[in-house]
PDB file of C-alpha atoms and ligand atoms in Angstrom:
ATOM      1  CA  MET A 625       2.448 -31.738   2.037  1.00  0.00           C
ATOM      2  CA  SER A 626      -1.084 -31.208   0.722  1.00  0.00           C
ATOM      3  CA  PHE A 627      -2.978 -28.214   2.024  1.00  0.00           C
ATOM      4  CA  ASN A 628      -6.558 -27.133   1.497  1.00  0.00           C
ATOM      5  CA  HIS A 629      -6.279 -23.539   0.324  1.00  0.00           C
ATOM      6  CA  LYS A 630      -8.900 -21.240   1.816  1.00  0.00           C
ATOM      7  CA  LYS A 631     -10.424 -18.796  -0.601  1.00  0.00           C
ATOM      8  CA  LYS A 632     -11.816 -16.685   2.239  1.00  0.00           C
ATOM      9  CA  TYR A 633      -8.261 -15.911   3.351  1.00  0.00           C
ATOM     10  CA  GLY A 634      -7.035 -15.068  -0.158  1.00  0.00           C
ATOM     11  CA  GLN A 635      -4.673 -18.027  -0.114  1.00  0.00           C
ATOM     12  CA  ASN A 636      -2.837 -18.034  -3.418  1.00  0.00           C
ATOM     13  CA  PHE A 637       0.623 -19.184  -2.470  1.00  0.00           C
ATOM     14  CA  LEU A 638       3.733 -18.381  -4.471  1.00  0.00           C
ATOM     15  CA  ASN A 639       5.230 -21.437  -6.098  1.00  0.00           C
ATOM     16  CA  ASP A 640       8.644 -22.255  -4.683  1.00  0.00           C
ATOM     17  CA  GLU A 641      10.343 -20.920  -7.772  1.00  0.00           C
ATOM     18  CA  PHE A 642      13.521 -18.999  -7.313  1.00  0.00           C
ATOM     19  CA  GLU A 643      12.851 -16.745 -10.296  1.00  0.00           C
ATOM     20  CA  VAL A 644      10.123 -14.704  -8.587  1.00  0.00           C
ATOM     21  CA  LEU A 645      11.344 -15.159  -5.021  1.00  0.00           C
ATOM     22  CA  ASN A 646      14.867 -14.008  -5.861  1.00  0.00           C
ATOM     23  CA  LYS A 647      13.526 -11.000  -7.674  1.00  0.00           C
ATOM     24  CA  ILE A 648      11.466 -10.047  -4.606  1.00  0.00           C
ATOM     25  CA  ILE A 649      14.529 -10.315  -2.389  1.00  0.00           C
ATOM     26  CA  GLU A 650      16.626  -8.330  -4.841  1.00  0.00           C
ATOM     27  CA  VAL A 651      14.262  -5.398  -5.317  1.00  0.00           C
ATOM     28  CA  SER A 652      13.322  -5.253  -1.620  1.00  0.00           C
ATOM     29  CA  ASP A 653      16.898  -4.281  -0.863  1.00  0.00           C
ATOM     30  CA  ILE A 654      17.152  -6.814   1.974  1.00  0.00           C
ATOM     31  CA  LYS A 655      19.965  -6.119   4.440  1.00  0.00           C
ATOM     32  CA  SER A 656      21.306  -8.150   7.364  1.00  0.00           C
ATOM     33  CA  GLU A 657      20.295  -5.407   9.842  1.00  0.00           C
ATOM     34  CA  ASP A 658      16.660  -5.344   8.634  1.00  0.00           C
ATOM     35  CA  ASN A 659      13.690  -5.980  10.904  1.00  0.00           C
ATOM     36  CA  ILE A 660      11.020  -7.364   8.622  1.00  0.00           C
ATOM     37  CA  LEU A 661       7.271  -7.787   9.002  1.00  0.00           C
ATOM     38  CA  GLU A 662       5.743 -10.425   6.731  1.00  0.00           C
ATOM     39  CA  ILE A 663       1.954 -10.291   6.555  1.00  0.00           C
ATOM     40  CA  GLY A 664       0.447 -13.687   5.680  1.00  0.00           C
ATOM     41  CA  PRO A 665       3.464 -16.023   5.394  1.00  0.00           C
ATOM     42  CA  GLY A 666       1.245 -18.882   4.158  1.00  0.00           C
ATOM     43  CA  GLN A 667       3.379 -21.998   3.922  1.00  0.00           C
ATOM     44  CA  GLY A 668       6.553 -19.933   4.074  1.00  0.00           C
ATOM     45  CA  ALA A 669       7.741 -19.617   0.455  1.00  0.00           C
ATOM     46  CA  LEU A 670       8.899 -16.029   0.975  1.00  0.00           C
ATOM     47  CA  THR A 671       9.687 -16.581   4.649  1.00  0.00           C
ATOM     48  CA  SER A 672      12.321 -19.168   3.799  1.00  0.00           C
ATOM     49  CA  MET A 673      14.019 -16.705   1.440  1.00  0.00           C
ATOM     50  CA  LEU A 674      14.056 -13.965   4.078  1.00  0.00           C
ATOM     51  CA  ILE A 675      14.839 -15.766   7.311  1.00  0.00           C
ATOM     52  CA  ASP A 676      18.610 -16.204   6.916  1.00  0.00           C
ATOM     53  CA  LYS A 677      19.153 -12.782   5.418  1.00  0.00           C
ATOM     54  CA  VAL A 678      17.667 -10.487   8.062  1.00  0.00           C
ATOM     55  CA  LYS A 679      18.075  -9.590  11.714  1.00  0.00           C
ATOM     56  CA  LYS A 680      14.466 -10.253  12.736  1.00  0.00           C
ATOM     57  CA  LEU A 681      11.463 -11.636  10.857  1.00  0.00           C
ATOM     58  CA  THR A 682       8.029 -11.202  12.399  1.00  0.00           C
ATOM     59  CA  CYS A 683       5.230 -13.040  10.618  1.00  0.00           C
ATOM     60  CA  ILE A 684       1.519 -12.495  11.208  1.00  0.00           C
ATOM     61  CA  GLU A 685      -0.768 -15.261   9.936  1.00  0.00           C
ATOM     62  CA  ILE A 686      -4.501 -15.695  10.501  1.00  0.00           C
ATOM     63  CA  ASP A 687      -4.939 -19.342   9.506  1.00  0.00           C
ATOM     64  CA  SER A 688      -4.352 -21.647  12.462  1.00  0.00           C
ATOM     65  CA  ASP A 689      -3.928 -24.600  10.047  1.00  0.00           C
ATOM     66  CA  LEU A 690      -0.639 -23.021   8.962  1.00  0.00           C
ATOM     67  CA  GLU A 691       0.792 -22.606  12.448  1.00  0.00           C
ATOM     68  CA  LYS A 692       2.287 -26.112  12.706  1.00  0.00           C
ATOM     69  CA  ILE A 693       3.702 -25.982   9.183  1.00  0.00           C
ATOM     70  CA  LEU A 694       5.408 -22.654   9.850  1.00  0.00           C
ATOM     71  CA  GLN A 695       6.669 -23.624  13.307  1.00  0.00           C
ATOM     72  CA  LYS A 696       8.097 -26.858  11.928  1.00  0.00           C
ATOM     73  CA  LYS A 697       9.981 -25.000   9.218  1.00  0.00           C
ATOM     74  CA  PHE A 698      11.235 -22.006  11.164  1.00  0.00           C
ATOM     75  CA  SER A 699      10.989 -22.428  14.959  1.00  0.00           C
ATOM     76  CA  ASN A 700      14.678 -23.393  15.112  1.00  0.00           C
ATOM     77  CA  LYS A 701      15.574 -19.924  13.839  1.00  0.00           C
ATOM     78  CA  GLN A 702      16.366 -17.449  16.615  1.00  0.00           C
ATOM     79  CA  ASN A 703      15.249 -14.444  14.576  1.00  0.00           C
ATOM     80  CA  PHE A 704      11.810 -15.894  13.678  1.00  0.00           C
ATOM     81  CA  GLU A 705       8.658 -14.737  15.427  1.00  0.00           C
ATOM     82  CA  LEU A 706       5.213 -16.021  14.500  1.00  0.00           C
ATOM     83  CA  VAL A 707       2.128 -14.145  15.641  1.00  0.00           C
ATOM     84  CA  MET A 708      -1.124 -15.977  14.971  1.00  0.00           C
ATOM     85  CA  GLY A 709      -3.906 -13.447  14.377  1.00  0.00           C
ATOM     86  CA  ASP A 710      -5.620 -11.028  12.061  1.00  0.00           C
ATOM     87  CA  ILE A 711      -3.237  -8.356  10.748  1.00  0.00           C
ATOM     88  CA  LEU A 712      -6.044  -5.813  11.084  1.00  0.00           C
ATOM     89  CA  GLU A 713      -6.519  -6.667  14.782  1.00  0.00           C
ATOM     90  CA  VAL A 714      -2.973  -7.346  15.986  1.00  0.00           C
ATOM     91  CA  ASP A 715      -1.405  -4.525  17.994  1.00  0.00           C
ATOM     92  CA  LEU A 716       1.736  -3.947  15.935  1.00  0.00           C
ATOM     93  CA  LYS A 717       3.316  -1.775  18.620  1.00  0.00           C
ATOM     94  CA  LYS A 718       3.788  -4.916  20.694  1.00  0.00           C
ATOM     95  CA  TYR A 719       5.905  -6.620  18.038  1.00  0.00           C
ATOM     96  CA  LEU A 720       7.634  -4.036  15.876  1.00  0.00           C
ATOM     97  CA  THR A 721      10.605  -1.778  16.474  1.00  0.00           C
ATOM     98  CA  PRO A 722      11.217   1.483  14.596  1.00  0.00           C
ATOM     99  CA  HIS A 723      12.521   1.260  11.010  1.00  0.00           C
ATOM    100  CA  THR A 724      10.710  -1.991  10.272  1.00  0.00           C
ATOM    101  CA  LYS A 725      10.301  -2.944   6.625  1.00  0.00           C
ATOM    102  CA  VAL A 726       7.247  -4.840   5.384  1.00  0.00           C
ATOM    103  CA  VAL A 727       7.901  -7.527   2.759  1.00  0.00           C
ATOM    104  CA  ALA A 728       4.814  -9.530   1.920  1.00  0.00           C
ATOM    105  CA  ASN A 729       2.499 -11.221  -0.507  1.00  0.00           C
ATOM    106  CA  ILE A 730      -0.593  -9.882   1.234  1.00  0.00           C
ATOM    107  CA  PRO A 731      -4.161 -11.229   1.089  1.00  0.00           C
ATOM    108  CA  TYR A 732      -5.766  -9.122  -1.653  1.00  0.00           C
ATOM    109  CA  TYR A 733      -9.261  -9.020  -0.141  1.00  0.00           C
ATOM    110  CA  ILE A 734      -7.975  -6.565   2.470  1.00  0.00           C
ATOM    111  CA  THR A 735      -5.411  -4.631   0.411  1.00  0.00           C
ATOM    112  CA  SER A 736      -6.664  -1.137   1.305  1.00  0.00           C
ATOM    113  CA  PRO A 737      -7.103  -1.832   5.049  1.00  0.00           C
ATOM    114  CA  ILE A 738      -3.580  -3.328   5.161  1.00  0.00           C
ATOM    115  CA  ILE A 739      -2.103  -0.285   3.394  1.00  0.00           C
ATOM    116  CA  ASN A 740      -4.008   1.962   5.803  1.00  0.00           C
ATOM    117  CA  LYS A 741      -2.646   0.025   8.760  1.00  0.00           C
ATOM    118  CA  ILE A 742       0.916   0.315   7.410  1.00  0.00           C
ATOM    119  CA  ILE A 743       0.414   4.070   6.976  1.00  0.00           C
ATOM    120  CA  GLU A 744      -1.025   4.388  10.495  1.00  0.00           C
ATOM    121  CA  HIS A 745       2.136   2.754  11.841  1.00  0.00           C
ATOM    122  CA  ARG A 746       4.578   4.897   9.891  1.00  0.00           C
ATOM    123  CA  ASP A 747       6.360   5.725  13.156  1.00  0.00           C
ATOM    124  CA  LEU A 748       7.467   2.060  13.147  1.00  0.00           C
ATOM    125  CA  ILE A 749       7.425   1.203   9.438  1.00  0.00           C
ATOM    126  CA  ASP A 750       9.754   2.963   6.978  1.00  0.00           C
ATOM    127  CA  GLU A 751       8.799   1.154   3.810  1.00  0.00           C
ATOM    128  CA  ALA A 752       6.594  -1.602   2.466  1.00  0.00           C
ATOM    129  CA  TYR A 753       7.350  -3.989  -0.394  1.00  0.00           C
ATOM    130  CA  ILE A 754       4.074  -5.690  -1.105  1.00  0.00           C
ATOM    131  CA  MET A 755       2.380  -7.791  -3.701  1.00  0.00           C
ATOM    132  CA  VAL A 756      -1.051  -6.591  -4.773  1.00  0.00           C
ATOM    133  CA  GLN A 757      -3.466  -7.228  -7.618  1.00  0.00           C
ATOM    134  CA  LYS A 758      -1.871  -5.802 -10.797  1.00  0.00           C
ATOM    135  CA  GLU A 759      -4.633  -3.270 -11.458  1.00  0.00           C
ATOM    136  CA  VAL A 760      -4.477  -2.056  -7.859  1.00  0.00           C
ATOM    137  CA  GLY A 761      -0.702  -1.663  -8.140  1.00  0.00           C
ATOM    138  CA  GLU A 762      -1.151   0.350 -11.324  1.00  0.00           C
ATOM    139  CA  ARG A 763      -3.712   2.568  -9.609  1.00  0.00           C
ATOM    140  CA  ILE A 764      -1.569   3.181  -6.539  1.00  0.00           C
ATOM    141  CA  CYS A 765       1.495   4.055  -8.610  1.00  0.00           C
ATOM    142  CA  ALA A 766      -0.187   6.030 -11.424  1.00  0.00           C
ATOM    143  CA  ARG A 767       1.366   9.469 -11.916  1.00  0.00           C
ATOM    144  CA  GLU A 768      -1.414  10.732 -14.184  1.00  0.00           C
ATOM    145  CA  GLY A 769      -4.545   9.635 -15.989  1.00  0.00           C
ATOM    146  CA  LYS A 770      -7.709   7.765 -15.260  1.00  0.00           C
ATOM    147  CA  GLU A 771      -6.112   5.121 -13.061  1.00  0.00           C
ATOM    148  CA  ARG A 772      -5.555   7.717 -10.358  1.00  0.00           C
ATOM    149  CA  SER A 773      -8.038   7.577  -7.497  1.00  0.00           C
ATOM    150  CA  ILE A 774      -8.421   8.551  -3.859  1.00  0.00           C
ATOM    151  CA  LEU A 775      -6.197   5.562  -2.980  1.00  0.00           C
ATOM    152  CA  THR A 776      -3.386   6.963  -5.173  1.00  0.00           C
ATOM    153  CA  LEU A 777      -3.520  10.315  -3.432  1.00  0.00           C
ATOM    154  CA  ALA A 778      -3.917   8.749   0.016  1.00  0.00           C
ATOM    155  CA  VAL A 779      -0.641   6.878  -0.517  1.00  0.00           C
ATOM    156  CA  GLU A 780       1.067   9.931  -2.084  1.00  0.00           C
ATOM    157  CA  TYR A 781       0.149  12.060   0.920  1.00  0.00           C
ATOM    158  CA  TYR A 782       2.165   9.813   3.239  1.00  0.00           C
ATOM    159  CA  GLY A 783       4.832   8.433   0.950  1.00  0.00           C
ATOM    160  CA  GLU A 784       6.183   7.532  -2.439  1.00  0.00           C
ATOM    161  CA  ALA A 785       4.942   4.527  -4.375  1.00  0.00           C
ATOM    162  CA  LYS A 786       6.798   2.708  -7.123  1.00  0.00           C
ATOM    163  CA  TYR A 787       5.659  -0.121  -9.410  1.00  0.00           C
ATOM    164  CA  LEU A 788       8.492  -2.665  -9.356  1.00  0.00           C
ATOM    165  CA  PHE A 789       7.429  -5.606 -11.506  1.00  0.00           C
ATOM    166  CA  THR A 790       4.528  -7.745 -12.678  1.00  0.00           C
ATOM    167  CA  ILE A 791       4.021 -11.367 -11.611  1.00  0.00           C
ATOM    168  CA  PRO A 792       1.803 -13.392 -13.954  1.00  0.00           C
ATOM    169  CA  ARG A 793      -0.878 -15.519 -12.301  1.00  0.00           C
ATOM    170  CA  GLU A 794       0.821 -18.809 -13.261  1.00  0.00           C
ATOM    171  CA  HIS A 795       3.334 -18.290 -10.476  1.00  0.00           C
ATOM    172  CA  PHE A 796       0.689 -18.935  -7.795  1.00  0.00           C
ATOM    173  CA  LYS A 797      -1.093 -21.967  -6.471  1.00  0.00           C
ATOM    174  CA  PRO A 798      -4.020 -22.193  -6.902  1.00  0.00           C
ATOM    175  CA  VAL A 799      -3.803 -20.045 -10.034  1.00  0.00           C
ATOM    176  CA  PRO A 800      -5.865 -16.878  -9.341  1.00  0.00           C
ATOM    177  CA  ASN A 801      -8.004 -14.927 -11.832  1.00  0.00           C
ATOM    178  CA  VAL A 802      -5.711 -11.922 -11.720  1.00  0.00           C
ATOM    179  CA  ASP A 803      -2.051 -11.050 -12.303  1.00  0.00           C
ATOM    180  CA  SER A 804      -0.051  -9.429  -9.555  1.00  0.00           C
ATOM    181  CA  ALA A 805       2.262  -6.500  -9.083  1.00  0.00           C
ATOM    182  CA  PHE A 806       5.094  -6.037  -6.640  1.00  0.00           C
ATOM    183  CA  ILE A 807       5.192  -2.436  -5.448  1.00  0.00           C
ATOM    184  CA  LYS A 808       7.147  -0.333  -3.007  1.00  0.00           C
ATOM    185  CA  ILE A 809       5.769   2.346  -0.709  1.00  0.00           C
ATOM    186  CA  ARG A 810       8.347   4.464   1.082  1.00  0.00           C
ATOM    187  CA  LEU A 811       6.776   6.474   3.873  1.00  0.00           C
ATOM    188  CA  TYR A 812       7.976  10.036   4.403  1.00  0.00           C
ATOM    189  CA  GLU A 813       9.814  10.583   7.646  1.00  0.00           C
ATOM    190  CA  ASP A 814       9.675  14.353   7.323  1.00  0.00           C
ATOM    191  CA  GLN A 815       5.862  14.531   6.949  1.00  0.00           C
ATOM    192  CA  LYS A 816       6.420  16.251   3.605  1.00  0.00           C
ATOM    193  CA  TYR A 817       2.760  16.971   2.887  1.00  0.00           C
ATOM    194  CA  GLN A 818       1.254  16.730   6.376  1.00  0.00           C
ATOM    195  CA  LYS A 819       3.372  19.732   7.325  1.00  0.00           C
ATOM    196  CA  LYS A 820       1.564  21.765   4.686  1.00  0.00           C
ATOM    197  CA  ILE A 821      -2.049  20.578   4.921  1.00  0.00           C
ATOM    198  CA  SER A 822      -3.788  18.633   7.689  1.00  0.00           C
ATOM    199  CA  GLU A 823      -5.172  15.167   6.963  1.00  0.00           C
ATOM    200  CA  ASP A 824      -8.744  16.423   7.502  1.00  0.00           C
ATOM    201  CA  LEU A 825      -8.452  19.193   4.928  1.00  0.00           C
ATOM    202  CA  PHE A 826      -6.520  17.104   2.428  1.00  0.00           C
ATOM    203  CA  PHE A 827      -9.049  14.282   2.389  1.00  0.00           C
ATOM    204  CA  LYS A 828     -12.030  16.652   2.437  1.00  0.00           C
ATOM    205  CA  TYR A 829     -10.899  18.190  -0.865  1.00  0.00           C
ATOM    206  CA  VAL A 830      -9.608  14.973  -2.438  1.00  0.00           C
ATOM    207  CA  LYS A 831     -12.865  13.138  -1.694  1.00  0.00           C
ATOM    208  CA  ALA A 832     -14.872  16.025  -3.153  1.00  0.00           C
ATOM    209  CA  ALA A 833     -12.644  16.156  -6.248  1.00  0.00           C
ATOM    210  CA  PHE A 834     -13.241  12.447  -6.929  1.00  0.00           C
ATOM    211  CA  SER A 835     -16.902  12.418  -5.840  1.00  0.00           C
ATOM    212  CA  ASN A 836     -18.031  12.012  -9.450  1.00  0.00           C
ATOM    213  CA  LYS A 837     -15.265  10.750 -11.733  1.00  0.00           C
ATOM    214  CA  ARG A 838     -17.115  11.780 -14.874  1.00  0.00           C
ATOM    215  CA  LYS A 839     -17.409  15.393 -13.771  1.00  0.00           C
ATOM    216  CA  ASN A 840     -14.754  18.062 -13.908  1.00  0.00           C
ATOM    217  CA  ILE A 841     -13.083  19.628 -10.920  1.00  0.00           C
ATOM    218  CA  VAL A 842     -15.316  22.733 -10.950  1.00  0.00           C
ATOM    219  CA  ASN A 843     -18.458  20.649 -10.591  1.00  0.00           C
ATOM    220  CA  ASN A 844     -16.934  18.401  -7.968  1.00  0.00           C
ATOM    221  CA  PHE A 845     -15.480  21.186  -5.823  1.00  0.00           C
ATOM    222  CA  SER A 846     -18.842  22.952  -5.931  1.00  0.00           C
ATOM    223  CA  THR A 847     -20.170  20.164  -3.680  1.00  0.00           C
ATOM    224  CA  LEU A 848     -18.079  21.844  -0.953  1.00  0.00           C
ATOM    225  CA  GLY A 849     -20.326  24.898  -1.164  1.00  0.00           C
ATOM    226  CA  TYR A 850     -18.144  27.144  -3.348  1.00  0.00           C
ATOM    227  CA  SER A 851     -19.637  28.944  -6.350  1.00  0.00           C
ATOM    228  CA  LYS A 852     -18.415  27.763  -9.746  1.00  0.00           C
ATOM    229  CA  ASP A 853     -17.074  31.233 -10.583  1.00  0.00           C
ATOM    230  CA  TYR A 854     -15.030  31.290  -7.416  1.00  0.00           C
ATOM    231  CA  ILE A 855     -13.585  27.834  -8.133  1.00  0.00           C
ATOM    232  CA  LYS A 856     -12.652  28.920 -11.660  1.00  0.00           C
ATOM    233  CA  GLU A 857     -10.865  31.962 -10.223  1.00  0.00           C
ATOM    234  CA  ILE A 858      -8.805  29.769  -7.872  1.00  0.00           C
ATOM    235  CA  LEU A 859      -7.975  27.289 -10.654  1.00  0.00           C
ATOM    236  CA  LYS A 860      -6.815  30.139 -12.881  1.00  0.00           C
ATOM    237  CA  LYS A 861      -4.293  31.250 -10.252  1.00  0.00           C
ATOM    238  CA  ILE A 862      -2.302  28.061 -10.718  1.00  0.00           C
ATOM    239  CA  GLU A 863      -3.146  27.616 -14.368  1.00  0.00           C
ATOM    240  CA  ILE A 864      -5.375  24.590 -14.113  1.00  0.00           C
ATOM    241  CA  SER A 865      -8.043  24.335 -16.795  1.00  0.00           C
ATOM    242  CA  GLU A 866     -11.624  24.563 -15.566  1.00  0.00           C
ATOM    243  CA  ASN A 867     -12.396  21.409 -17.543  1.00  0.00           C
ATOM    244  CA  GLU A 868      -9.716  19.391 -15.772  1.00  0.00           C
ATOM    245  CA  ARG A 869     -10.633  16.232 -13.899  1.00  0.00           C
ATOM    246  CA  ALA A 870      -9.292  15.190 -10.496  1.00  0.00           C
ATOM    247  CA  GLU A 871      -7.299  12.318 -12.023  1.00  0.00           C
ATOM    248  CA  ASN A 872      -5.018  14.797 -13.843  1.00  0.00           C
ATOM    249  CA  ILE A 873      -4.214  16.953 -10.853  1.00  0.00           C
ATOM    250  CA  SER A 874      -0.939  16.152  -9.113  1.00  0.00           C
ATOM    251  CA  ILE A 875      -0.684  16.032  -5.338  1.00  0.00           C
ATOM    252  CA  ASP A 876       1.402  19.220  -5.385  1.00  0.00           C
ATOM    253  CA  ASN A 877      -1.330  21.028  -7.280  1.00  0.00           C
ATOM    254  CA  PHE A 878      -3.969  19.634  -4.907  1.00  0.00           C
ATOM    255  CA  ILE A 879      -2.004  21.052  -1.989  1.00  0.00           C
ATOM    256  CA  ARG A 880      -1.679  24.439  -3.745  1.00  0.00           C
ATOM    257  CA  LEU A 881      -5.401  24.507  -4.493  1.00  0.00           C
ATOM    258  CA  ILE A 882      -6.365  23.625  -0.925  1.00  0.00           C
ATOM    259  CA  GLU A 883      -4.044  26.337   0.391  1.00  0.00           C
ATOM    260  CA  LEU A 884      -5.697  28.880  -1.911  1.00  0.00           C
ATOM    261  CA  PHE A 885      -9.218  27.836  -0.945  1.00  0.00           C
ATOM    262  CA  GLU A 886      -8.430  27.862   2.746  1.00  0.00           C
ATOM    263  CA  VAL A 887      -6.312  31.041   2.871  1.00  0.00           C
ATOM    264  CA  SER A 888      -8.897  33.050   1.020  1.00  0.00           C
ATOM    265  CA  LYS A 889     -11.727  31.944   3.318  1.00  0.00           C
TER     266      LYS A 889
HETATM  267  N1  LIG B  13       3.152 -15.323   1.619  1.00  0.00           N
HETATM  268  C1  LIG B  13       2.586 -16.572   1.159  1.00  0.00           C
HETATM  269  C2  LIG B  13       3.083 -16.870  -0.249  1.00  0.00           C
HETATM  270  O1  LIG B  13       3.497 -15.920  -0.912  1.00  0.00           O
HETATM  271  O2  LIG B  13       3.024 -18.004  -0.660  1.00  0.00           O
HETATM  272  C3  LIG B  13       1.062 -16.560   1.212  1.00  0.00           C
HETATM  273  C4  LIG B  13       0.379 -15.425   0.521  1.00  0.00           C
HETATM  274  S1  LIG B  13      -1.369 -15.541   0.441  1.00  0.00           S
HETATM  275  C5  LIG B  13      -1.702 -14.473  -0.907  1.00  0.00           C
HETATM  276  C6  LIG B  13      -1.980 -14.559   1.774  1.00  0.00           C
HETATM  277  C7  LIG B  13      -1.723 -15.093   3.172  1.00  0.00           C
HETATM  278  O3  LIG B  13      -2.310 -14.198   4.127  1.00  0.00           O
HETATM  279  C8  LIG B  13      -2.330 -16.451   3.471  1.00  0.00           C
HETATM  280  O4  LIG B  13      -1.407 -17.247   4.153  1.00  0.00           O
HETATM  281  C9  LIG B  13      -3.535 -16.140   4.376  1.00  0.00           C
HETATM  282  O5  LIG B  13      -3.884 -17.195   5.253  1.00  0.00           O
HETATM  283  C10 LIG B  13      -3.029 -14.926   5.106  1.00  0.00           C
HETATM  284  N2  LIG B  13      -4.100 -14.039   5.621  1.00  0.00           N
HETATM  285  C11 LIG B  13      -5.332 -13.839   5.098  1.00  0.00           C
HETATM  286  N3  LIG B  13      -6.018 -12.942   5.816  1.00  0.00           N
HETATM  287  C12 LIG B  13      -5.193 -12.550   6.813  1.00  0.00           C
HETATM  288  C13 LIG B  13      -5.332 -11.637   7.900  1.00  0.00           C
HETATM  289  N4  LIG B  13      -6.473 -10.937   8.072  1.00  0.00           N
HETATM  290  N5  LIG B  13      -4.305 -11.492   8.767  1.00  0.00           N
HETATM  291  C14 LIG B  13      -3.148 -12.212   8.591  1.00  0.00           C
HETATM  292  N6  LIG B  13      -2.956 -13.072   7.587  1.00  0.00           N
HETATM  293  C15 LIG B  13      -3.963 -13.257   6.701  1.00  0.00           C
END
């Protein structure tokens, strides 16, 4: 069936090739008791791989032109639920049960808002297996170096990200200008880092640390009102060089630094 792909909805559909689809299913550790949320099912390439393997599959799709196509393919399946709407607007609490897993080739134009929404619903969502633009995947999963950004630390604060594999652009229709990455984000159930430092404090320091990527941590933390000498003293306590940049500071060291700054206030 021919379909007019809509650029505004980031519609680059996966070709119905088993090579990529099987790999997605394999690495997503799909189990028969899984409740899955698929964001943006499109014409159902991934949906058709998931539907017979899981307990419940909830799909949220914005494009009303796809409703008929999806209903025709899957409405005979008892475990299929299609919600027509904007993933950023839909009230997920109405549709999801605890321990839901996200498996999706998401629309890239709203990658960060979707990740934020998944994080906000971590009481319902345990883990997310999502396709993103390759460079974004590399940034989210970077352990050190210049690819690290506020997004990396935002994800690390709530969970653990892992780069699973790369999907070259040729596997999509229409062929996009970018390659893709399939990544996993497992959200912490035990609030590993939230227990130590509140969200407000964590993001206050992380945003300051990255406020000017070319500047070192001493200069960037000084925007919080601390003197440079005082910042150097704190850095010395956990053996971080005063010339270090935010991108080379691990989340554990960020937490230690914030504790030192806040305790000694
Ligand atoms: N999963 C399909 C596949 O792999 O072939 C389609 C993936 S395509 C990259 C992204 C899908 O998300 C499209 O079907 C698009 O219509 C849908 N979409 C775009 N914006 C959306 C939004 N705000 N809420 C829900 N779905 C959206």
